[in-house]
Coordinates of C-alpha atoms in Angstrom, one line a residue:
X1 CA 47.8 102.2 233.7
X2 CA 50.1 103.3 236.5
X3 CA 52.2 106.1 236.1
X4 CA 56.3 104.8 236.0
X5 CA 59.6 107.2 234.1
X6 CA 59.5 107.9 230.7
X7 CA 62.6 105.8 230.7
X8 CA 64.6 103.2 232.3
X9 CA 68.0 103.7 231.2
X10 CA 71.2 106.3 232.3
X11 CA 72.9 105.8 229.1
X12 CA 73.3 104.5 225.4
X13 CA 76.0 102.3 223.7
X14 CA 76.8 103.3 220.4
X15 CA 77.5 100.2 218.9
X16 CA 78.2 101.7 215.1
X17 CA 81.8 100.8 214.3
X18 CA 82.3 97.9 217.4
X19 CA 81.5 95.2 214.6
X20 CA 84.3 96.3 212.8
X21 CA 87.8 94.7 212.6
X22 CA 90.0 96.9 215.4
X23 CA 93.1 96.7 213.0
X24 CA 90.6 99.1 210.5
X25 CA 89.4 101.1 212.9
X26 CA 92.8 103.4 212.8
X27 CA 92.3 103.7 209.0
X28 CA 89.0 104.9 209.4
X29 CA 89.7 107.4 211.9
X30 CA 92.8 108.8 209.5
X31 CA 90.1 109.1 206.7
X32 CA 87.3 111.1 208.8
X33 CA 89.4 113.3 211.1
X34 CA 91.0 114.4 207.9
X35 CA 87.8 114.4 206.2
X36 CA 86.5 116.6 208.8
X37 CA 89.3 119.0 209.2
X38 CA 88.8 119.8 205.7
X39 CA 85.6 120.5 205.8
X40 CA 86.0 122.7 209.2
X41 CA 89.0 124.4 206.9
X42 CA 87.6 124.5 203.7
X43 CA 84.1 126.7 205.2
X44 CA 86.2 128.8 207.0
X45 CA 87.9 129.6 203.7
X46 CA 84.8 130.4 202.4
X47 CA 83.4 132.9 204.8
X48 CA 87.1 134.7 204.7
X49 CA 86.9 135.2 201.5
X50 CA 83.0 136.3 201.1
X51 CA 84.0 138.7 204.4
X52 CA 87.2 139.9 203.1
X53 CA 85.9 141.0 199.2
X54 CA 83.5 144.0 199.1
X55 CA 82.0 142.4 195.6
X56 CA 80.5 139.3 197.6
X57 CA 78.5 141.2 200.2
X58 CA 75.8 140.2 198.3
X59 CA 72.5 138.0 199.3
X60 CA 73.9 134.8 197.7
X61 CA 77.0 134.8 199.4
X62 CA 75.2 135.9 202.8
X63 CA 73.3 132.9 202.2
X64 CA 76.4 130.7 201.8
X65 CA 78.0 132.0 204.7
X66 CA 75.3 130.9 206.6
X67 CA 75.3 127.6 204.8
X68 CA 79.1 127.4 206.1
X69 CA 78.1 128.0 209.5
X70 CA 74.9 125.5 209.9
X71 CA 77.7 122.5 208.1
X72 CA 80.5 123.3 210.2
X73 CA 77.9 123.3 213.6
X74 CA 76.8 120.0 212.0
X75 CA 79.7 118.4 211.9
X76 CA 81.3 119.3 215.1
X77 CA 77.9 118.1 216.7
X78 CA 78.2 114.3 215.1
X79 CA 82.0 113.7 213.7
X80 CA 84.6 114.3 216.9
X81 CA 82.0 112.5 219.0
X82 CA 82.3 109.7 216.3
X83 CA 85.7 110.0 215.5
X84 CA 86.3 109.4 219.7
X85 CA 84.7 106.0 219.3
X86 CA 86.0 104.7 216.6
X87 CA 89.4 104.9 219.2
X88 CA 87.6 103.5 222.0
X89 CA 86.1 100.3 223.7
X90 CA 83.5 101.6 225.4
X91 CA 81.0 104.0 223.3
X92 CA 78.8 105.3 225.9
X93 CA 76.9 108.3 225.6
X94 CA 74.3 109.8 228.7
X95 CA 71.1 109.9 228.0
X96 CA 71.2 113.5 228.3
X97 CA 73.9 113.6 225.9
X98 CA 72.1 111.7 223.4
X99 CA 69.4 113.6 223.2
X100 CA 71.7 117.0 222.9
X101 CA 73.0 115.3 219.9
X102 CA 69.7 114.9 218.4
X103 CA 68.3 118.1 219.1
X104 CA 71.7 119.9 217.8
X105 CA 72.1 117.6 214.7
X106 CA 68.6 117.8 213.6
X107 CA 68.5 121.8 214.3
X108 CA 71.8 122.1 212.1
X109 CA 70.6 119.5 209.8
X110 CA 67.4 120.8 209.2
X111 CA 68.7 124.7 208.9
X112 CA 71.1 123.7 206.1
X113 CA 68.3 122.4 204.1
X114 CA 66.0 125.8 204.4
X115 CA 69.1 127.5 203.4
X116 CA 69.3 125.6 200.1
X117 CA 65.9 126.3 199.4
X118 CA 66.4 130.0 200.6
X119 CA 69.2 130.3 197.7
X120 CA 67.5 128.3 195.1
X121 CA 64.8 131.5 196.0
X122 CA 67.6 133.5 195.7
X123 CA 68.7 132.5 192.0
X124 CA 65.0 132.3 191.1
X125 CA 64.5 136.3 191.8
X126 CA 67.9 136.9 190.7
X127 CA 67.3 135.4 187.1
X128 CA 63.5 135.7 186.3
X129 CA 62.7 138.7 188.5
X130 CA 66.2 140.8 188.4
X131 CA 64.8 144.2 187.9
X132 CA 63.1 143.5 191.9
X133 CA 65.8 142.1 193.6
X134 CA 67.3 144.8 195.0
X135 CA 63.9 145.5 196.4
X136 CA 63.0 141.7 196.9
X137 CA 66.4 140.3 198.9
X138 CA 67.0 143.5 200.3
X139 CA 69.7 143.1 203.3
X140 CA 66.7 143.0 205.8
X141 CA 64.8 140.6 203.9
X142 CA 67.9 138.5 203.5
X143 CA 68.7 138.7 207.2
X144 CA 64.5 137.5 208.1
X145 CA 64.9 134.3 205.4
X146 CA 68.2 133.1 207.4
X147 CA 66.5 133.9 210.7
X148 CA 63.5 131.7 209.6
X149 CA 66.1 129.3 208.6
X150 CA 67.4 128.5 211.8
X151 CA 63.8 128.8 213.6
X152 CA 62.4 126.3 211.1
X153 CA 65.8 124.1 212.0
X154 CA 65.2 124.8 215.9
X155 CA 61.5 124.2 215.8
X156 CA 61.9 120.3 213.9
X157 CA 64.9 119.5 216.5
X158 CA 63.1 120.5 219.4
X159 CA 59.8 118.4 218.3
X160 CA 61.5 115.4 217.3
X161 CA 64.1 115.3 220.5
X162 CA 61.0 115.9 223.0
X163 CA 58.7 113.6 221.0
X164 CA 61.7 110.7 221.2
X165 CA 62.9 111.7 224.4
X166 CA 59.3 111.3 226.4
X167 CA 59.4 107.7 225.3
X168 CA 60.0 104.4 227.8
X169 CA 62.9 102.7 226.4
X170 CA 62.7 99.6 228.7
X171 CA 64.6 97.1 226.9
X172 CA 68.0 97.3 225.5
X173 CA 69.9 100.5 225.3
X174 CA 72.3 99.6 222.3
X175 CA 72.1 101.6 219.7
X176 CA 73.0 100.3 216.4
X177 CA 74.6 103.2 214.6
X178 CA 77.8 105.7 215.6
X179 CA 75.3 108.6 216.5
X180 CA 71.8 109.3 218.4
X181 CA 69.6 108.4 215.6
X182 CA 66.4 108.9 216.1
X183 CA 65.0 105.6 214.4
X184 CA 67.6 103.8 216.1
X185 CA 66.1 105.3 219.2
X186 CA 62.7 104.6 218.1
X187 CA 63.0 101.1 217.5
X188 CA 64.4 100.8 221.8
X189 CA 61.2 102.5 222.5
X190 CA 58.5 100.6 224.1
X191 CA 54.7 101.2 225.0
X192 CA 51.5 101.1 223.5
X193 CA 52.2 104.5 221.6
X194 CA 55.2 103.7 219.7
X195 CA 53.7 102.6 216.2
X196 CA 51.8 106.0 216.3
X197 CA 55.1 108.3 217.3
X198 CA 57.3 106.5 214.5
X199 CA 54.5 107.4 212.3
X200 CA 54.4 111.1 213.7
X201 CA 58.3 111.3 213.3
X202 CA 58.5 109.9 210.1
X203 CA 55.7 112.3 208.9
X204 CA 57.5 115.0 210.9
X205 CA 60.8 114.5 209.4
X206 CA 60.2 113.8 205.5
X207 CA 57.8 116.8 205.2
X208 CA 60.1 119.2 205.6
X209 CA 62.6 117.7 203.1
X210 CA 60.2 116.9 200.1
X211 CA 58.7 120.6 200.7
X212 CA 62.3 121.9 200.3
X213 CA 63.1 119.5 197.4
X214 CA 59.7 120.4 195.6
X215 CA 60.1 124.7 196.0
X216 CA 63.9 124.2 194.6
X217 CA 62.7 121.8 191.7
X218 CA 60.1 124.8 191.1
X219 CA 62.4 126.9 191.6
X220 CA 64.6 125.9 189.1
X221 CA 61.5 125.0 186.6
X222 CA 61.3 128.6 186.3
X223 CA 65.0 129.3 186.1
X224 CA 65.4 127.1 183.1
X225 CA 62.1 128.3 181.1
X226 CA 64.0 131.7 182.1
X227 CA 67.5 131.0 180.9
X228 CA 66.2 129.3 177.6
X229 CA 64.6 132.6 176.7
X230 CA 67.9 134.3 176.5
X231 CA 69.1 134.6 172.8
X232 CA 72.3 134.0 172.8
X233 CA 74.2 130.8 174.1
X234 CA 77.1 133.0 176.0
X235 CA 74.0 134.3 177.6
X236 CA 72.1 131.2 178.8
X237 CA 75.6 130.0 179.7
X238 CA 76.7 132.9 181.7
X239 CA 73.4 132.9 183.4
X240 CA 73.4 129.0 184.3
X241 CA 77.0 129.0 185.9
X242 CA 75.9 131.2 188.4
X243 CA 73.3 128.2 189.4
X244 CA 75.8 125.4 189.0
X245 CA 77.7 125.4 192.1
X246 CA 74.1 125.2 194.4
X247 CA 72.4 122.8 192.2
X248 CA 75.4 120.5 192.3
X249 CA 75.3 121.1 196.2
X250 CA 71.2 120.7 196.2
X251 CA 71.4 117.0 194.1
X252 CA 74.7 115.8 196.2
X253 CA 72.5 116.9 199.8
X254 CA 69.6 115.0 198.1
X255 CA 71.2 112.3 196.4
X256 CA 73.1 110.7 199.5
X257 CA 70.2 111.5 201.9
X258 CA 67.9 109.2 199.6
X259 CA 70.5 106.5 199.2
X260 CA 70.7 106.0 203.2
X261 CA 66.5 106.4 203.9
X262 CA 65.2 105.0 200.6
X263 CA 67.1 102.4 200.4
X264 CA 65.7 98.7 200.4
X265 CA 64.8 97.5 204.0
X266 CA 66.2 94.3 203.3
X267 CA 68.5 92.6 205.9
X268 CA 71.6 94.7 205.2
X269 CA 74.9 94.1 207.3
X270 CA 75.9 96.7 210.3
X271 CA 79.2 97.4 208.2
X272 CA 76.9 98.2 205.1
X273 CA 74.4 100.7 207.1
X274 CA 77.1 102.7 209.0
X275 CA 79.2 103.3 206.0
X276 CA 76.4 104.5 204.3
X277 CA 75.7 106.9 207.0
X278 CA 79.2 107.7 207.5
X279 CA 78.5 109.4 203.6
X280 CA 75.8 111.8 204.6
X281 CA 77.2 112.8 208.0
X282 CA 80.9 113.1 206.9
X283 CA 81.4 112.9 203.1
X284 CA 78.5 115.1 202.5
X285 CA 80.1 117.9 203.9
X286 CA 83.6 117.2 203.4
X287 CA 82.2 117.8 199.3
X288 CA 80.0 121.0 199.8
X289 CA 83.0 123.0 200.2
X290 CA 84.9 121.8 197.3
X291 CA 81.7 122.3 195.1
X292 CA 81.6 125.9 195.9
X293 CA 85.1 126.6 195.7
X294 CA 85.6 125.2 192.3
X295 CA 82.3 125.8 190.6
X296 CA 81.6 129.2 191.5
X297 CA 83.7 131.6 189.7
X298 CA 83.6 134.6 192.1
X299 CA 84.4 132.4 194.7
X300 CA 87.5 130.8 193.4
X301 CA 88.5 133.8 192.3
X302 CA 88.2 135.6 195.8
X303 CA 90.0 132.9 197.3
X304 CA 92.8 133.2 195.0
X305 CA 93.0 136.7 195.6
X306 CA 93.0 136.3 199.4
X307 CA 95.5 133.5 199.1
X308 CA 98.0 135.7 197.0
X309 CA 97.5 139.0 199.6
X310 CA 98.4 137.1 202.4
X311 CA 100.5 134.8 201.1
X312 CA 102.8 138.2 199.6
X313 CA 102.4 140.1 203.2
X314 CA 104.0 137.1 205.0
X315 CA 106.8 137.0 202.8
X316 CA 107.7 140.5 202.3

């Protein structure tokens, strides 16, 4: 077969919100730029206060710093791009933009679900090991699991991107969704190879995920065997709200992510497919913060406190 570029095309169209009515487009953009400030603000928020009290220098709010940081990197890869768009009539990206997206995006992605299963690790040694885990999250320790984190995120965005990215894509270059996706990419793609890398991707994509899912379902097996041991209900109660505000984070992540990639593949309308991706990539986030804030006690409280303190040096 003679040799020829692994692709034919300069640049993408992102063709996500161009079947949309133009008078909804400015509605739209209201909704996620706000949506998206929020999230960049309510993060921030978070990491102030966990930075500012000496009583949260602890491993699980070490581990939701870095949380803060992977979403906020997440969203500033996917949302201003998308947010540009949705104001403009030609959504071009370069090809080496594209696959920047990708690789960031997947790298952030992927991070902020080790990190989830890093904490649900965390409440597990917390709550049926707590005489250890001083020894077992020491500050090193704590500092190697977030490091792996971010490898394990690096590693999957840096296979997938070269995998796609080594591709022909010799037809079309529209790309039916407001982002690089890879299977919208992989459905451009052309040669004699394809069938096996979409199965490669696919494998390379949803192992990662189910392993995470199935060590925080374990995870919190154990938790709950643990907690229902505890005689009194103050106790088991006490215990459990200090898993609340992650496992409410943990089935949101989850939740939306199986909405979008399990759902029926059925013809289903471009409105209907990039609204439903606009919930993982911008809604998803935009909650996180708010779950943490309000269902973790030590953290609302912080805030609170950091609010008051500044709020009583400005005015005196």
């Amino acid at each position: 077969m003679p040799h020829r570029n692994y692709s034919t095309v300069s640049e993408f169209i992102l063709f996500g919100f161009s079947a949309f009515p133009r008078q909804m487009l400015p509605a739209l953009f209201l909704l996620y730029l706000l949506m998206y400030l929020f999230t960049l603000l309510g993060n921030l928020v978070i990491m102030a206060a966990v930075w500012s009290e000496r009583r949260l220098h602890t491993p699980m709010y070490l581990f939701l710093c870095a949380l803060s940081i992977s979403e906020i990197l997440f969203t500033v890869v996917i949302t201003p791009r998308m947010l540009a768009d949705l104001l403009s009539t030609h959504q071009s990206i370069t090809f080496i933009a594209c696959a920047n997206q990708l690789f960031f995006s997947f790298t952030f992605g992927y991070t902020h679900s080790f990190l989830l299963m890093v904490m649900g690790y965390d409440r597990y040694v917390a709550i049926c090991h707590p005489l250890h885990y001083h020894v077992l999250m020491s500050l090193q320790g704590c500092a190697r699991l977030v490091a792996w984190s971010w490898a394990g995120g690096s590693l999957i965005g840096m296979t997938v991107t070269l995998i796609i990215f080594h591709l022909s894509f010799c037809d079309s270059n529209v790309i039916h969704h407001f982002l690089c996706h890879v299977f919208s990419l992989l459905k451009l793609a052309c040669g004699e190879r394809t069938a096996l890398v979409t199965v490669f991707v696919i494998l390379v994509c949803v192992t990662p995920l189910i392993g995470c899912l199935v060590l925080i379902v374990l995870s919190y097996i154990f938790i709950v065997a643990a907690i229902l041991r505890i005689p009194s209900t103050e106790g088991r109660q006490k215990t459990f709200s200090t898993c609340v505000s992650h496992l409410t984070v943990v089935i949101v992540h989850y939740g939306f992510a199986s909405i979008i990639y399990l759902k029926s593949r059925g013809p289903h309308s471009l409105y209907t497919d990039t609204l439903m991706s606009t919930t993982y990539t911008v809604f998803t986030p935009f909650l996180s913060p708010i779950i943490f804030s309000l269902r973790n006690k030590e953290l609302k409280n912080a805030i609170n406190r950091s609010f008051h303190r500044n709020f009583h040096q400005q005015s005196s």
